[in-house]
Short mmCIF file of C-alpha atoms in Angstrom, two decimals:
data_model
loop_
_atom_site.label_atom_id
_atom_site.label_comp_id
_atom_site.label_asym_id
_atom_site.label_seq_id
_atom_site.Cartn_x
_atom_site.Cartn_y
_atom_site.Cartn_z
CA TYR A 21 15.49 -21.96 -12.33
CA SER A 22 15.74 -19.91 -15.47
CA ARG A 23 16.00 -22.89 -17.75
CA TRP A 24 13.02 -24.70 -15.99
CA PHE A 25 11.16 -21.39 -16.30
CA THR A 26 11.71 -20.91 -20.12
CA GLU A 27 11.53 -24.73 -20.43
CA GLU A 28 8.44 -25.52 -18.47
CA VAL A 29 5.96 -22.48 -17.51
CA LEU A 30 6.70 -19.78 -20.42
CA PRO A 31 5.55 -22.53 -23.15
CA ALA A 32 2.02 -23.07 -21.46
CA ASP A 33 1.06 -19.65 -22.48
CA PRO A 34 2.76 -17.34 -25.23
CA ARG A 35 1.02 -14.25 -22.42
CA ILE A 36 3.51 -15.04 -19.90
CA LYS A 37 6.96 -13.05 -20.22
CA THR A 38 9.99 -12.95 -18.04
CA MET A 39 12.99 -11.12 -17.03
CA VAL A 40 15.87 -13.58 -16.48
CA MET A 41 17.78 -13.02 -13.47
CA LEU A 42 21.45 -12.42 -13.83
CA PRO A 43 24.52 -13.37 -11.19
CA LEU A 44 25.62 -9.72 -11.15
CA SER A 45 29.01 -10.46 -9.03
CA ASP A 46 29.74 -13.37 -11.83
CA PRO A 47 30.26 -11.23 -15.06
CA GLU A 48 31.40 -14.16 -17.45
CA ALA A 49 28.20 -16.36 -15.85
CA CYS A 50 26.23 -12.80 -17.10
CA LEU A 51 27.51 -13.01 -20.31
CA ARG A 52 26.58 -16.96 -20.83
CA VAL A 53 23.18 -16.21 -19.47
CA VAL A 54 22.59 -13.30 -21.58
CA GLU A 55 23.92 -15.01 -24.72
CA TYR A 56 21.74 -18.54 -23.53
CA PHE A 57 18.45 -16.56 -23.15
CA GLY A 58 18.83 -13.53 -25.20
CA ASP A 59 16.91 -14.97 -28.28
CA HIS A 60 13.93 -16.84 -26.34
CA PRO A 61 10.92 -15.06 -27.53
CA SER A 62 9.51 -14.90 -24.06
CA VAL A 63 12.45 -13.63 -22.50
CA VAL A 64 11.76 -9.58 -22.19
CA GLY A 65 14.83 -8.33 -20.18
CA PHE A 66 17.10 -9.43 -17.77
CA MET A 67 17.18 -8.31 -14.09
CA VAL A 68 19.62 -8.09 -11.12
CA ALA A 69 18.65 -8.16 -6.99
CA SER A 70 19.61 -4.51 -6.14
CA ALA A 71 21.13 -5.38 -2.79
CA ARG A 72 24.78 -6.85 -3.78
CA ARG A 73 28.24 -5.77 -3.15
CA THR A 74 29.36 -5.28 -6.82
CA PRO A 75 29.03 -1.51 -7.81
CA VAL A 76 27.20 -1.22 -11.02
CA HIS A 77 29.84 0.93 -12.73
CA ASP A 78 32.14 -1.86 -12.21
CA ASN A 79 34.03 -2.03 -15.48
CA LYS A 80 33.72 -5.75 -15.35
CA LEU A 81 30.04 -5.34 -15.67
CA MET A 82 30.21 -3.26 -19.32
CA ARG A 83 30.43 -6.46 -21.74
CA VAL A 84 27.38 -7.75 -20.16
CA TYR A 85 25.29 -4.12 -20.56
CA ARG A 86 26.64 -4.06 -24.26
CA ALA A 87 25.37 -7.64 -24.53
CA ILE A 88 22.16 -6.43 -23.49
CA GLU A 89 21.98 -3.48 -25.17
CA GLU A 90 22.58 -5.04 -28.24
CA ARG A 91 19.63 -7.03 -27.96
CA GLY A 92 17.80 -4.45 -27.55
CA MET A 93 16.53 -5.90 -24.31
CA PRO A 94 16.12 -3.67 -20.88
CA ILE A 95 17.92 -4.38 -17.81
CA GLY A 96 15.71 -4.24 -14.42
CA PHE A 97 17.28 -3.24 -10.95
CA HIS A 98 14.92 -4.98 -8.58
CA ALA A 99 14.58 -3.65 -4.89
CA VAL A 100 15.29 -6.06 -2.35
CA HIS A 101 16.73 -5.45 1.18
CA ASP A 102 19.59 -6.67 3.30
CA GLN A 103 18.44 -6.97 6.93
CA LYS A 104 22.09 -7.73 7.97
CA GLU A 105 23.57 -4.73 6.59
CA ARG A 106 25.26 -2.58 8.62
CA MET A 107 23.17 0.54 8.22
CA PHE A 108 20.08 -1.56 9.07
CA GLU A 109 21.60 -2.85 12.42
CA GLY A 110 19.85 -0.44 14.35
CA MET A 111 16.42 -0.87 13.16
CA ASN A 112 14.48 -3.37 15.27
CA ARG A 113 11.32 -3.89 13.28
CA PHE A 114 10.81 -5.65 9.76
CA ILE A 115 8.99 -2.19 8.69
CA SER A 116 11.68 0.08 9.34
CA VAL A 117 13.91 -1.81 7.34
CA HIS A 118 11.18 -2.90 4.48
CA SER A 119 10.56 1.01 4.00
CA LEU A 120 14.31 2.21 3.92
CA GLY A 121 16.08 -0.75 2.49
CA PHE A 122 13.56 -1.27 -0.94
CA VAL A 123 14.36 2.67 -1.46
CA PHE A 124 18.07 2.74 -0.42
CA PHE A 125 19.79 0.27 -2.65
CA ASN A 126 18.12 1.21 -5.62
CA MET A 127 19.10 5.03 -4.80
CA VAL A 128 22.34 3.83 -4.70
CA HIS A 129 22.64 1.99 -7.52
CA ILE A 130 20.91 4.64 -9.75
CA THR A 131 23.29 7.54 -8.49
CA ASN A 132 26.25 5.40 -8.94
CA TRP A 133 24.73 4.69 -12.79
CA ILE A 134 24.45 8.20 -13.83
CA PHE A 135 27.67 9.91 -12.04
CA ASN A 136 29.74 6.97 -13.69
CA GLY A 137 28.15 7.92 -17.19
CA MET A 138 26.49 4.83 -17.96
CA PRO A 139 23.86 6.69 -19.65
CA GLU A 140 25.99 8.14 -22.17
CA ARG A 141 28.10 4.88 -22.00
CA PHE A 142 24.87 2.64 -23.00
CA PRO A 143 22.58 5.32 -24.40
CA ASP A 144 20.52 1.99 -26.27
CA LEU A 145 20.00 0.62 -23.14
CA LYS A 146 16.78 0.79 -21.33
CA VAL A 147 16.96 0.47 -17.56
CA VAL A 148 14.04 -0.03 -15.30
CA TRP A 149 13.82 0.26 -11.71
CA ILE A 150 11.64 -2.11 -9.92
CA GLU A 151 9.40 -2.69 -6.75
CA SER A 152 11.49 0.59 -4.73
CA GLY A 153 8.08 2.71 -4.35
CA LEU A 154 8.06 6.28 -6.26
CA ALA A 155 8.30 8.73 -3.88
CA TRP A 156 11.72 8.64 -3.74
CA ALA A 157 12.80 9.42 -7.11
CA PRO A 158 11.90 13.36 -6.98
CA PHE A 159 13.71 13.88 -4.08
CA LEU A 160 16.78 12.06 -5.36
CA MET A 161 16.59 14.09 -9.18
CA GLN A 162 16.82 16.99 -7.10
CA ARG A 163 19.65 16.38 -4.81
CA LEU A 164 21.88 14.81 -7.76
CA ASP A 165 20.99 18.01 -9.94
CA ASN A 166 21.94 20.07 -6.54
CA GLU A 167 25.45 18.16 -6.15
CA PHE A 168 26.06 17.99 -9.97
CA MET A 169 25.89 21.53 -10.80
CA MET A 170 28.24 22.00 -8.09
CA ARG A 171 31.02 19.66 -8.70
CA THR A 172 30.54 19.18 -12.53
CA SER A 173 34.12 18.02 -12.26
CA GLU A 174 33.27 14.98 -10.52
CA ALA A 175 30.95 13.36 -13.38
CA PRO A 176 32.47 14.39 -17.05
CA LEU A 177 30.62 12.04 -18.92
CA LEU A 178 27.23 13.61 -18.42
CA ARG A 179 26.09 16.17 -21.04
CA SER A 180 22.86 16.77 -18.95
CA ARG A 181 21.66 16.96 -15.71
CA PRO A 182 20.81 13.85 -13.36
CA SER A 183 17.30 14.35 -13.51
CA GLU A 184 17.00 13.92 -16.99
CA TYR A 185 18.60 11.00 -17.26
CA MET A 186 16.39 9.72 -14.89
CA ARG A 187 13.50 10.63 -16.80
CA GLN A 188 14.58 8.85 -19.39
CA MET A 189 14.62 5.59 -17.23
CA TYR A 190 11.60 3.25 -16.45
CA TYR A 191 10.01 2.87 -12.75
CA SER A 192 7.68 0.07 -12.11
CA SER A 193 6.11 -0.42 -8.65
CA GLN A 194 3.08 -1.33 -6.77
CA PRO A 195 1.66 -0.66 -4.59
CA MET A 196 2.82 3.16 -4.73
CA GLU A 197 2.62 5.51 -2.17
CA THR A 198 -0.84 7.25 -2.58
CA ASP A 199 -1.47 9.08 0.86
CA ASN A 200 -0.90 12.03 -0.43
CA LEU A 201 -2.37 12.89 -3.94
CA GLU A 202 -1.20 16.02 -4.52
CA ALA A 203 2.61 14.82 -3.92
CA VAL A 204 1.97 11.87 -6.16
CA GLU A 205 0.93 14.20 -8.96
CA MET A 206 3.93 15.94 -8.40
CA THR A 207 5.99 12.68 -8.30
CA LEU A 208 4.23 11.14 -11.56
CA LYS A 209 4.92 14.38 -13.56
CA MET A 210 8.30 14.79 -12.55
CA MET A 211 8.96 11.16 -13.64
CA ASN A 212 7.46 11.90 -16.98
CA ALA A 213 4.73 9.09 -15.90
CA ASP A 214 3.15 9.18 -19.10
CA THR A 215 5.82 6.97 -20.84
CA GLN A 216 8.23 6.00 -18.35
CA VAL A 217 5.82 4.58 -15.34
#
């Protein structure tokens, strides 16, 4: 798909840009994808689907992150849900799974990303959390900070609170949760929305 898209669609208009999908369960294939598409003028980064078994901090992926970082490109984690996940088995409606699934997987991965010191290991790698809404971010910032302050020895690579790392990441979501405008305003403030959303 990526080869077809870059060869057939992107040349039609220089304004069209893309992030190429990475098969994160196969690190060697990821490296080949980064090398093959990394210099394409309309490829602006790489993306993975968030619902997967490979943890973001798996050592096999470090070369992939390094290759993307060296190119000055971002990696995006696109929210998805997996209705077959054991935790969602008790949910009998799509709305239930969609409400939690899109948020849950990005929360799992951002938590692992931070507590395993990935922002310190790859300080120039831009990370984007895509399509999982925004309302979860302030909750997670507070929760991770609270846990970190009680157990700093479990995250020895961190030099800042988790919320500080989250404020340096990027978030993209549409639509976003807008029912409570005061909550939206606080969310955007906590996330440094002027530059990060």
